[in-house]
Short mmCIF file of N, CA and C in Angstrom, two decimals:
data_model
loop_
_atom_site.label_atom_id
_atom_site.label_comp_id
_atom_site.label_asym_id
_atom_site.label_seq_id
_atom_site.Cartn_x
_atom_site.Cartn_y
_atom_site.Cartn_z
N THR A 244 12.55 20.90 -16.06
CA THR A 244 12.39 19.61 -15.85
C THR A 244 10.88 19.26 -15.67
N LYS A 245 9.97 20.17 -15.29
CA LYS A 245 8.56 19.70 -15.14
C LYS A 245 8.03 19.30 -16.58
N GLN A 246 8.54 19.89 -17.60
CA GLN A 246 7.97 19.56 -19.00
C GLN A 246 8.48 18.10 -19.29
N LEU A 247 9.77 17.78 -18.94
CA LEU A 247 10.31 16.47 -19.19
C LEU A 247 9.63 15.43 -18.34
N THR A 248 9.39 15.84 -17.15
CA THR A 248 8.60 14.79 -16.25
C THR A 248 7.22 14.63 -16.79
N ALA A 249 6.52 15.72 -17.12
CA ALA A 249 5.14 15.51 -17.62
C ALA A 249 5.22 14.68 -18.82
N ALA A 250 6.22 14.94 -19.87
CA ALA A 250 6.20 14.11 -21.02
C ALA A 250 6.40 12.69 -20.77
N GLY A 251 7.37 12.28 -19.83
CA GLY A 251 7.56 11.05 -19.60
C GLY A 251 6.27 10.32 -18.94
N LEU A 252 5.62 11.04 -18.08
CA LEU A 252 4.46 10.45 -17.48
C LEU A 252 3.29 10.32 -18.51
N LEU A 253 3.20 11.21 -19.38
CA LEU A 253 2.17 11.02 -20.52
C LEU A 253 2.48 10.01 -21.46
N ALA A 254 3.91 9.69 -21.67
CA ALA A 254 4.23 8.53 -22.42
C ALA A 254 3.75 7.27 -21.79
N ALA A 255 3.95 7.23 -20.49
CA ALA A 255 3.63 6.15 -19.62
C ALA A 255 2.11 5.98 -19.72
N LEU A 256 1.44 6.88 -19.58
CA LEU A 256 -0.18 7.02 -19.74
C LEU A 256 -0.55 6.33 -21.05
N ARG A 257 0.08 6.96 -22.08
CA ARG A 257 -0.28 6.53 -23.33
C ARG A 257 -0.05 5.05 -23.62
N GLU A 258 1.04 4.47 -23.06
CA GLU A 258 1.34 3.12 -23.11
C GLU A 258 0.49 2.32 -22.12
N ARG A 259 -0.42 2.83 -21.45
CA ARG A 259 -1.10 2.22 -20.38
C ARG A 259 -0.34 1.64 -19.20
N ARG A 260 0.84 2.23 -18.97
CA ARG A 260 1.53 1.58 -17.92
C ARG A 260 1.37 2.43 -16.53
N LEU A 261 0.55 3.45 -16.72
CA LEU A 261 0.27 4.25 -15.53
C LEU A 261 -1.12 4.74 -15.75
N ASP A 262 -1.90 4.66 -14.56
CA ASP A 262 -3.36 5.00 -14.41
C ASP A 262 -3.22 6.65 -13.94
N PRO A 263 -3.91 7.41 -14.63
CA PRO A 263 -3.77 8.86 -14.30
C PRO A 263 -4.57 9.22 -12.95
N ASP A 264 -5.36 8.21 -12.51
CA ASP A 264 -6.11 8.37 -11.28
C ASP A 264 -5.39 7.76 -10.12
N ILE A 265 -4.24 7.12 -10.33
CA ILE A 265 -3.61 6.58 -9.23
C ILE A 265 -3.15 7.76 -8.27
N THR A 266 -3.07 7.50 -7.03
CA THR A 266 -2.79 8.50 -6.04
C THR A 266 -1.23 8.42 -5.64
N ALA A 267 -0.82 9.57 -5.34
CA ALA A 267 0.70 9.73 -5.09
C ALA A 267 0.91 8.81 -3.71
N GLY A 268 0.11 8.51 -2.82
CA GLY A 268 0.13 7.67 -1.83
C GLY A 268 0.33 6.23 -2.26
N GLU A 269 -0.27 5.92 -3.34
CA GLU A 269 -0.10 4.46 -3.89
C GLU A 269 1.26 4.38 -4.48
N ILE A 270 1.79 5.44 -4.98
CA ILE A 270 3.15 5.46 -5.53
C ILE A 270 4.14 5.37 -4.42
N ASP A 271 4.04 6.24 -3.39
CA ASP A 271 4.87 6.21 -2.23
C ASP A 271 4.05 6.36 -0.98
N PRO A 272 3.83 5.33 -0.27
CA PRO A 272 3.04 5.26 0.93
C PRO A 272 3.60 6.12 2.00
N ARG A 273 4.78 6.56 2.01
CA ARG A 273 5.41 7.34 3.04
C ARG A 273 4.93 8.85 3.14
N LEU A 274 4.26 9.13 2.00
CA LEU A 274 3.80 10.52 1.85
C LEU A 274 2.65 10.87 3.01
N ASN A 275 2.65 12.03 3.50
CA ASN A 275 1.46 12.42 4.33
C ASN A 275 0.21 12.15 3.65
N PRO A 276 -0.79 11.72 4.50
CA PRO A 276 -2.13 11.40 3.84
C PRO A 276 -2.75 12.50 3.04
N ALA A 277 -2.53 13.70 3.49
CA ALA A 277 -3.18 14.88 2.69
C ALA A 277 -2.58 15.00 1.39
N ILE A 278 -1.33 14.65 1.22
CA ILE A 278 -0.62 14.74 0.00
C ILE A 278 -0.89 13.42 -0.82
N GLY A 279 -0.82 12.32 -0.10
CA GLY A 279 -0.96 10.95 -0.69
C GLY A 279 -2.19 10.79 -1.38
N LYS A 280 -3.26 11.56 -1.16
CA LYS A 280 -4.59 11.38 -1.79
C LYS A 280 -4.58 12.12 -3.08
N LEU A 281 -3.55 12.88 -3.43
CA LEU A 281 -3.53 13.63 -4.80
C LEU A 281 -3.23 12.62 -5.93
N THR A 282 -3.98 12.81 -6.88
CA THR A 282 -3.69 11.91 -8.06
C THR A 282 -2.67 12.34 -9.14
N VAL A 283 -2.21 11.57 -9.89
CA VAL A 283 -1.32 11.96 -11.03
C VAL A 283 -1.99 13.01 -11.84
N ARG A 284 -3.15 12.71 -12.20
CA ARG A 284 -4.04 13.50 -13.02
C ARG A 284 -3.92 15.04 -12.47
N GLU A 285 -4.20 15.07 -11.14
CA GLU A 285 -4.22 16.44 -10.42
C GLU A 285 -2.91 17.22 -10.44
N LEU A 286 -1.92 16.39 -10.25
CA LEU A 286 -0.50 16.83 -10.27
C LEU A 286 -0.19 17.23 -11.58
N LEU A 287 -0.35 16.53 -12.59
CA LEU A 287 0.02 16.95 -13.92
C LEU A 287 -0.68 18.15 -14.39
N SER A 288 -2.09 18.30 -14.01
CA SER A 288 -2.88 19.38 -14.49
C SER A 288 -2.83 20.64 -13.68
N GLN A 289 -1.94 20.55 -12.50
CA GLN A 289 -1.74 21.51 -11.59
C GLN A 289 -3.05 22.02 -11.04
N THR A 290 -3.84 20.89 -10.70
CA THR A 290 -5.15 21.23 -9.99
C THR A 290 -5.19 20.48 -8.64
N SER A 291 -4.10 20.17 -8.15
CA SER A 291 -3.90 19.45 -6.85
C SER A 291 -4.15 20.43 -5.71
N GLY A 292 -4.05 21.70 -5.74
CA GLY A 292 -4.23 22.63 -4.66
C GLY A 292 -2.84 22.75 -3.92
N LEU A 293 -1.82 22.19 -4.37
CA LEU A 293 -0.55 22.37 -3.77
C LEU A 293 -0.02 23.78 -3.87
N ARG A 294 0.48 24.35 -2.74
CA ARG A 294 1.09 25.79 -2.67
C ARG A 294 2.37 25.72 -3.59
N ASP A 295 2.43 26.89 -4.26
CA ASP A 295 3.69 27.05 -5.11
C ASP A 295 4.82 27.59 -4.13
N GLU A 296 5.95 27.08 -4.23
CA GLU A 296 7.13 27.50 -3.47
C GLU A 296 8.08 28.34 -4.33
N PRO A 297 7.87 29.69 -4.35
CA PRO A 297 8.86 30.46 -5.27
C PRO A 297 10.15 30.32 -4.85
N GLY A 298 11.08 30.36 -5.87
CA GLY A 298 12.51 30.13 -5.66
C GLY A 298 13.07 28.86 -5.50
N VAL A 299 12.13 27.86 -5.28
CA VAL A 299 12.62 26.44 -5.18
C VAL A 299 12.94 25.93 -6.71
N ALA A 300 14.24 25.89 -6.98
CA ALA A 300 14.85 25.59 -8.28
C ALA A 300 14.89 24.08 -8.49
N GLY A 301 14.91 23.28 -7.47
CA GLY A 301 15.03 21.97 -7.59
C GLY A 301 16.59 21.57 -7.60
N SER A 302 16.78 20.30 -7.97
CA SER A 302 18.09 19.70 -7.87
C SER A 302 18.17 18.40 -8.85
N ALA A 303 19.41 18.10 -9.35
CA ALA A 303 19.58 17.06 -10.16
C ALA A 303 19.78 15.78 -9.23
N ASP A 304 20.18 16.05 -7.88
CA ASP A 304 20.26 14.90 -7.03
C ASP A 304 19.05 13.95 -7.10
N PRO A 305 19.26 12.70 -7.24
CA PRO A 305 18.15 11.63 -7.28
C PRO A 305 17.32 11.72 -6.03
N THR A 306 17.82 12.09 -5.01
CA THR A 306 16.86 11.99 -3.81
C THR A 306 16.22 13.39 -3.54
N ALA A 307 16.40 14.37 -4.41
CA ALA A 307 15.90 15.72 -4.11
C ALA A 307 14.34 15.67 -4.14
N LEU A 308 13.60 14.98 -5.05
CA LEU A 308 12.28 14.93 -4.86
C LEU A 308 11.76 14.35 -3.59
N GLU A 309 12.35 13.36 -3.20
CA GLU A 309 11.99 12.68 -1.96
C GLU A 309 12.12 13.62 -0.78
N ARG A 310 13.39 14.42 -0.74
CA ARG A 310 13.52 15.45 0.31
C ARG A 310 12.53 16.45 0.39
N LEU A 311 12.04 16.76 -0.87
CA LEU A 311 11.04 17.87 -0.97
C LEU A 311 9.66 17.34 -0.57
N ALA A 312 9.23 16.19 -1.28
CA ALA A 312 7.83 15.71 -1.11
C ALA A 312 7.50 15.15 0.23
N LEU A 313 8.31 14.38 0.81
CA LEU A 313 8.05 13.74 2.17
C LEU A 313 7.69 14.69 3.15
N PRO A 314 8.21 15.79 3.45
CA PRO A 314 7.73 16.66 4.47
C PRO A 314 6.39 17.47 4.17
N LEU A 315 5.99 17.46 2.89
CA LEU A 315 4.57 18.08 2.64
C LEU A 315 3.43 17.61 3.39
N ASP A 316 2.67 18.43 3.88
CA ASP A 316 1.52 18.01 4.59
C ASP A 316 0.33 18.92 4.27
N ALA A 317 -0.85 18.90 4.98
CA ALA A 317 -2.10 19.64 4.71
C ALA A 317 -1.76 21.06 4.68
N ASP A 318 -0.81 21.56 5.38
CA ASP A 318 -0.62 23.01 5.34
C ASP A 318 -0.04 23.53 3.98
N ASP A 319 0.46 22.54 3.22
CA ASP A 319 0.98 22.99 1.86
C ASP A 319 -0.15 22.99 0.84
N LEU A 320 -1.31 22.71 1.28
CA LEU A 320 -2.43 22.74 0.30
C LEU A 320 -3.18 24.05 0.47
N VAL A 321 -3.48 24.81 -0.57
CA VAL A 321 -4.12 26.12 -0.58
C VAL A 321 -5.52 25.96 -0.90
N ALA A 322 -5.87 24.82 -1.54
CA ALA A 322 -7.24 24.52 -1.92
C ALA A 322 -7.56 23.06 -1.91
N PRO A 323 -8.75 22.67 -1.49
CA PRO A 323 -9.03 21.12 -1.27
C PRO A 323 -8.95 20.50 -2.59
#
């Protein structure tokens, strides 16, 4: 699903419907400020500094991303 998500985001970028430098916090202001400052560019290029969570397979549930993303905070960043 990462590849499909990235492909969808790249299509939106190509059509100029999405700014690659928009922050996650601009997309969802409920995110922790440490996570909210990350840009779409950093998330897509895997340069955001977010810790990898081995074994997290994800879910097809529409609220799964919300349940995983909202609890993230500065402790989930391994690099600035």
